[in-house]
PDB file of C-alpha atoms in Angstrom:
ATOM      1  CA  MET A   1     -65.201 -36.280 216.313  1.00 51.00           C
ATOM      2  CA  THR A   2     -63.739 -38.514 218.823  1.00 55.00           C
ATOM      3  CA  GLY A   3     -63.711 -35.982 221.656  1.00 54.00           C
ATOM      4  CA  GLY A   4     -67.262 -36.794 222.746  1.00 53.00           C
ATOM      5  CA  GLY A   5     -68.459 -33.215 222.718  1.00 55.00           C
ATOM      6  CA  ALA A   6     -72.034 -32.070 222.837  1.00 59.00           C
ATOM      7  CA  ARG A   7     -72.418 -32.503 219.113  1.00 66.00           C
ATOM      8  CA  GLY A   8     -71.263 -36.119 219.108  1.00 67.00           C
ATOM      9  CA  ARG A   9     -73.667 -37.341 221.815  1.00 75.00           C
ATOM     10  CA  ARG A  10     -76.144 -39.963 220.752  1.00 71.00           C
ATOM     11  CA  PRO A  11     -79.827 -39.585 221.572  1.00 66.00           C
ATOM     12  CA  PRO A  12     -80.960 -41.571 224.644  1.00 61.00           C
ATOM     13  CA  ALA A  13     -82.233 -45.102 224.164  1.00 61.00           C
ATOM     14  CA  PRO A  14     -86.028 -45.502 223.880  1.00 59.00           C
ATOM     15  CA  TRP A  15     -86.325 -47.301 227.257  1.00 56.00           C
ATOM     16  CA  ARG A  16     -84.428 -44.490 228.907  1.00 56.00           C
ATOM     17  CA  ARG A  17     -86.728 -41.859 227.423  1.00 55.00           C
ATOM     18  CA  ALA A  18     -89.822 -43.650 228.785  1.00 54.00           C
ATOM     19  CA  VAL A  19     -88.490 -43.417 232.322  1.00 51.00           C
ATOM     20  CA  GLY A  20     -87.702 -39.768 231.998  1.00 53.00           C
ATOM     21  CA  HIS A  21     -84.484 -37.986 232.680  1.00 55.00           C
ATOM     22  CA  ARG A  22     -83.674 -40.085 235.697  1.00 59.00           C
ATOM     23  CA  GLY A  23     -82.469 -43.610 235.210  1.00 63.00           C
ATOM     24  CA  VAL A  24     -83.733 -46.767 236.821  1.00 63.00           C
ATOM     25  CA  ARG A  25     -80.832 -46.742 239.265  1.00 65.00           C
ATOM     26  CA  ASP A  26     -81.703 -43.270 240.422  1.00 65.00           C
ATOM     27  CA  ARG A  27     -85.311 -44.263 241.059  1.00 63.00           C
ATOM     28  CA  LEU A  28     -84.307 -47.404 242.945  1.00 60.00           C
ATOM     29  CA  ARG A  29     -81.865 -45.422 245.040  1.00 65.00           C
ATOM     30  CA  GLU A  30     -84.803 -43.346 246.344  1.00 66.00           C
ATOM     31  CA  GLU A  31     -86.593 -46.538 247.498  1.00 65.00           C
ATOM     32  CA  ARG A  32     -83.768 -47.578 249.845  1.00 68.00           C
ATOM     33  CA  GLY A  33     -84.935 -48.297 253.394  1.00 69.00           C
ATOM     34  CA  ASN A  34     -88.614 -48.651 252.522  1.00 76.00           C
ATOM     35  CA  ALA A  35     -88.494 -52.448 252.714  1.00 79.00           C
ATOM     36  CA  ILE A  36     -87.665 -52.320 256.415  1.00 84.00           C
ATOM     37  CA  VAL A  37     -90.533 -49.932 257.113  1.00 84.00           C
ATOM     38  CA  GLU A  38     -92.978 -52.046 255.114  1.00 84.00           C
ATOM     39  CA  PHE A  39     -91.766 -55.250 256.760  1.00 86.00           C
ATOM     40  CA  CYS A  40     -92.186 -53.791 260.252  1.00 89.00           C
ATOM     41  CA  PHE A  41     -95.644 -52.424 259.436  1.00 89.00           C
ATOM     42  CA  LEU A  42     -96.880 -55.700 257.946  1.00 88.00           C
ATOM     43  CA  GLY A  43     -95.250 -57.688 260.739  1.00 88.00           C
ATOM     44  CA  ILE A  44     -97.110 -55.713 263.380  1.00 91.00           C
ATOM     45  CA  LEU A  45    -100.308 -55.819 261.338  1.00 90.00           C
ATOM     46  CA  PHE A  46    -100.249 -59.624 261.282  1.00 91.00           C
ATOM     47  CA  LEU A  47     -98.531 -60.277 264.610  1.00 93.00           C
ATOM     48  CA  VAL A  48    -100.948 -58.388 266.876  1.00 91.00           C
ATOM     49  CA  PRO A  49    -104.060 -60.398 265.846  1.00 90.00           C
ATOM     50  CA  LEU A  50    -102.073 -63.629 266.015  1.00 93.00           C
ATOM     51  CA  VAL A  51    -100.935 -62.891 269.573  1.00 93.00           C
ATOM     52  CA  TYR A  52    -104.512 -61.959 270.549  1.00 92.00           C
ATOM     53  CA  VAL A  53    -105.900 -65.227 269.172  1.00 92.00           C
ATOM     54  CA  MET A  54    -103.174 -67.167 270.981  1.00 95.00           C
ATOM     55  CA  LEU A  55    -104.022 -65.454 274.287  1.00 94.00           C
ATOM     56  CA  ALA A  56    -107.713 -66.241 273.828  1.00 93.00           C
ATOM     57  CA  VAL A  57    -107.002 -69.886 272.976  1.00 95.00           C
ATOM     58  CA  PHE A  58    -104.683 -70.254 275.962  1.00 96.00           C
ATOM     59  CA  ASP A  59    -107.335 -68.797 278.294  1.00 95.00           C
ATOM     60  CA  VAL A  60    -109.983 -71.192 276.958  1.00 96.00           C
ATOM     61  CA  GLN A  61    -107.599 -74.139 277.260  1.00 97.00           C
ATOM     62  CA  ARG A  62    -106.729 -73.189 280.830  1.00 97.00           C
ATOM     63  CA  ALA A  63    -110.434 -72.967 281.707  1.00 97.00           C
ATOM     64  CA  ALA A  64    -111.183 -76.284 279.985  1.00 97.00           C
ATOM     65  CA  TYR A  65    -108.471 -77.989 281.985  1.00 98.00           C
ATOM     66  CA  GLY A  66    -109.697 -76.309 285.178  1.00 97.00           C
ATOM     67  CA  VAL A  67    -113.346 -77.365 284.814  1.00 98.00           C
ATOM     68  CA  SER A  68    -112.321 -80.903 283.852  1.00 98.00           C
ATOM     69  CA  ALA A  69    -110.118 -81.263 286.927  1.00 97.00           C
ATOM     70  CA  ALA A  70    -112.748 -79.599 289.134  1.00 98.00           C
ATOM     71  CA  ALA A  71    -115.526 -81.971 288.025  1.00 98.00           C
ATOM     72  CA  ARG A  72    -113.323 -85.035 288.492  1.00 98.00           C
ATOM     73  CA  ASP A  73    -112.046 -83.948 291.920  1.00 97.00           C
ATOM     74  CA  ALA A  74    -115.516 -82.935 293.124  1.00 97.00           C
ATOM     75  CA  GLY A  75    -116.928 -86.331 292.151  1.00 97.00           C
ATOM     76  CA  ARG A  76    -114.164 -88.165 293.982  1.00 96.00           C
ATOM     77  CA  ALA A  77    -114.547 -85.997 297.086  1.00 97.00           C
ATOM     78  CA  PHE A  78    -118.311 -86.533 297.066  1.00 96.00           C
ATOM     79  CA  VAL A  79    -118.181 -90.343 297.082  1.00 95.00           C
ATOM     80  CA  LEU A  80    -115.494 -90.416 299.804  1.00 94.00           C
ATOM     81  CA  ALA A  81    -117.528 -88.330 302.276  1.00 92.00           C
ATOM     82  CA  GLY A  82    -119.205 -89.751 305.375  1.00 89.00           C
ATOM     83  CA  ASN A  83    -122.701 -88.327 304.746  1.00 92.00           C
ATOM     84  CA  VAL A  84    -124.603 -86.327 302.124  1.00 92.00           C
ATOM     85  CA  SER A  85    -124.249 -82.859 303.668  1.00 92.00           C
ATOM     86  CA  GLU A  86    -120.526 -83.376 304.169  1.00 95.00           C
ATOM     87  CA  ALA A  87    -120.303 -84.754 300.611  1.00 95.00           C
ATOM     88  CA  HIS A  88    -121.721 -81.561 299.085  1.00 96.00           C
ATOM     89  CA  ALA A  89    -119.352 -79.379 301.119  1.00 96.00           C
ATOM     90  CA  ARG A  90    -116.311 -81.510 300.261  1.00 97.00           C
ATOM     91  CA  ALA A  91    -117.207 -81.608 296.569  1.00 97.00           C
ATOM     92  CA  ARG A  92    -117.544 -77.842 296.415  1.00 97.00           C
ATOM     93  CA  GLN A  93    -114.264 -77.350 298.264  1.00 97.00           C
ATOM     94  CA  ALA A  94    -112.448 -79.773 295.933  1.00 97.00           C
ATOM     95  CA  ALA A  95    -113.849 -78.011 292.854  1.00 97.00           C
ATOM     96  CA  GLU A  96    -112.863 -74.584 294.196  1.00 97.00           C
ATOM     97  CA  LEU A  97    -109.333 -75.831 294.849  1.00 97.00           C
ATOM     98  CA  ALA A  98    -108.991 -77.327 291.356  1.00 97.00           C
ATOM     99  CA  MET A  99    -110.224 -74.105 289.741  1.00 97.00           C
ATOM    100  CA  ALA A 100    -107.927 -72.005 291.942  1.00 97.00           C
ATOM    101  CA  ASP A 101    -104.980 -74.073 290.684  1.00 96.00           C
ATOM    102  CA  GLN A 102    -105.726 -72.614 287.243  1.00 95.00           C
ATOM    103  CA  GLY A 103    -106.283 -69.086 288.558  1.00 95.00           C
ATOM    104  CA  LEU A 104    -110.068 -69.277 288.146  1.00 96.00           C
ATOM    105  CA  GLU A 105    -113.004 -68.800 290.506  1.00 95.00           C
ATOM    106  CA  LEU A 106    -115.748 -71.398 290.702  1.00 94.00           C
ATOM    107  CA  GLY A 107    -118.650 -69.142 291.687  1.00 88.00           C
ATOM    108  CA  ASP A 108    -122.016 -70.890 291.270  1.00 91.00           C
ATOM    109  CA  GLY A 109    -120.852 -73.013 288.365  1.00 92.00           C
ATOM    110  CA  ILE A 110    -121.182 -76.444 289.984  1.00 96.00           C
ATOM    111  CA  SER A 111    -124.134 -78.820 290.011  1.00 96.00           C
ATOM    112  CA  ILE A 112    -124.255 -82.247 291.652  1.00 96.00           C
ATOM    113  CA  ARG A 113    -126.806 -84.944 290.810  1.00 96.00           C
ATOM    114  CA  CYS A 114    -127.172 -88.340 292.405  1.00 93.00           C
ATOM    115  CA  LEU A 115    -128.044 -91.098 289.918  1.00 92.00           C
ATOM    116  CA  ASP A 116    -129.155 -94.743 290.128  1.00 87.00           C
ATOM    117  CA  GLY A 117    -130.867 -94.545 293.490  1.00 83.00           C
ATOM    118  CA  GLY A 118    -129.886 -92.055 296.141  1.00 84.00           C
ATOM    119  CA  CYS A 119    -126.748 -90.243 297.142  1.00 88.00           C
ATOM    120  CA  LEU A 120    -124.047 -92.429 298.673  1.00 91.00           C
ATOM    121  CA  GLN A 121    -126.083 -95.624 298.169  1.00 90.00           C
ATOM    122  CA  ALA A 122    -124.546 -98.906 297.067  1.00 90.00           C
ATOM    123  CA  GLY A 123    -124.494 -99.099 293.269  1.00 90.00           C
ATOM    124  CA  SER A 124    -125.324 -95.417 292.801  1.00 92.00           C
ATOM    125  CA  SER A 125    -123.226 -92.775 291.127  1.00 94.00           C
ATOM    126  CA  VAL A 126    -122.860 -89.033 291.278  1.00 96.00           C
ATOM    127  CA  GLU A 127    -122.688 -86.710 288.286  1.00 97.00           C
ATOM    128  CA  VAL A 128    -120.840 -83.421 288.755  1.00 98.00           C
ATOM    129  CA  THR A 129    -121.048 -80.648 286.162  1.00 98.00           C
ATOM    130  CA  VAL A 130    -118.791 -77.610 286.379  1.00 98.00           C
ATOM    131  CA  ARG A 131    -119.415 -74.564 284.177  1.00 97.00           C
ATOM    132  CA  TYR A 132    -117.231 -71.526 283.626  1.00 96.00           C
ATOM    133  CA  THR A 133    -117.459 -68.603 281.229  1.00 94.00           C
ATOM    134  CA  VAL A 134    -114.126 -67.430 279.823  1.00 93.00           C
ATOM    135  CA  PRO A 135    -114.024 -63.685 279.144  1.00 89.00           C
ATOM    136  CA  LEU A 136    -112.054 -62.757 276.046  1.00 87.00           C
ATOM    137  CA  PRO A 137    -108.828 -60.920 276.907  1.00 83.00           C
ATOM    138  CA  PHE A 138    -108.690 -57.127 276.613  1.00 81.00           C
ATOM    139  CA  VAL A 139    -112.415 -56.736 275.852  1.00 79.00           C
ATOM    140  CA  PRO A 140    -113.861 -53.909 277.960  1.00 73.00           C
ATOM    141  CA  ASP A 141    -116.981 -54.464 280.057  1.00 69.00           C
ATOM    142  CA  ALA A 142    -118.965 -52.147 277.783  1.00 71.00           C
ATOM    143  CA  LEU A 143    -118.519 -54.672 274.962  1.00 65.00           C
ATOM    144  CA  GLY A 144    -119.148 -57.655 277.233  1.00 61.00           C
ATOM    145  CA  GLY A 145    -121.957 -60.115 277.089  1.00 62.00           C
ATOM    146  CA  PRO A 146    -122.323 -63.474 275.422  1.00 64.00           C
ATOM    147  CA  LEU A 147    -120.343 -62.402 272.355  1.00 70.00           C
ATOM    148  CA  ALA A 148    -117.271 -61.474 274.397  1.00 83.00           C
ATOM    149  CA  SER A 149    -117.066 -64.736 276.332  1.00 88.00           C
ATOM    150  CA  ILE A 150    -116.775 -68.454 275.687  1.00 91.00           C
ATOM    151  CA  PRO A 151    -118.650 -70.956 277.886  1.00 94.00           C
ATOM    152  CA  VAL A 152    -116.726 -74.047 278.991  1.00 97.00           C
ATOM    153  CA  SER A 153    -118.174 -76.992 280.908  1.00 97.00           C
ATOM    154  CA  SER A 154    -117.258 -80.486 282.003  1.00 97.00           C
ATOM    155  CA  THR A 155    -119.315 -83.363 283.371  1.00 98.00           C
ATOM    156  CA  HIS A 156    -117.859 -86.249 285.345  1.00 97.00           C
ATOM    157  CA  ARG A 157    -119.705 -89.308 286.618  1.00 96.00           C
ATOM    158  CA  THR A 158    -118.218 -91.104 289.621  1.00 95.00           C
ATOM    159  CA  PRO A 159    -119.598 -94.471 290.786  1.00 94.00           C
ATOM    160  CA  TYR A 160    -120.108 -94.934 294.502  1.00 91.00           C
ATOM    161  CA  GLY A 161    -119.431 -98.654 294.370  1.00 84.00           C
ATOM    162  CA  GLU A 162    -121.740-101.614 294.252  1.00 85.00           C
ATOM    163  CA  TYR A 163    -120.347-103.379 297.299  1.00 82.00           C
ATOM    164  CA  ARG A 164    -119.812-100.386 299.577  1.00 83.00           C
ATOM    165  CA  GLN A 165    -121.921 -99.686 302.624  1.00 83.00           C
ATOM    166  CA  SER A 166    -124.646 -97.094 302.050  1.00 84.00           C
ATOM    167  CA  ARG A 167    -124.081 -93.825 303.895  1.00 79.00           C
ATOM    168  CA  GLY A 168    -127.041 -91.815 302.693  1.00 67.00           C
TER     169      GLY A 168
END
């Protein structure tokens, strides 16, 4: 019986019987191409939230830089003005310009306080606080409110100078 006929066939190995009539190779052949689909699905599943978080962080960082520059520039403009009314106008204009450089609007988010005496007095200083609320990207207005925004603020104190002439 060397012809290998139907009578001479050995019974299948026990591991082959557990799999069924199809072999392991046949089953793996059916799985071809699924890795690419799974990789793309998982890539998108993880990439979309990561990109969203990056956009939100970049917006907050841009606003933080904007309010910091606005407070510093407003303080400098205030102490260089000729009188108090001009100082307030120049400070606001400087803050608006610094915020516009970052693509932001100042609105009513600026407050100016004169410390250590009066405004534009020798030895005094001015404290400028700029506030801005960063809306989270792609959040509709219906879901807005305090949960969908991040407040950012900066305070800068600029001395007028102890030996300067008072202009108040």
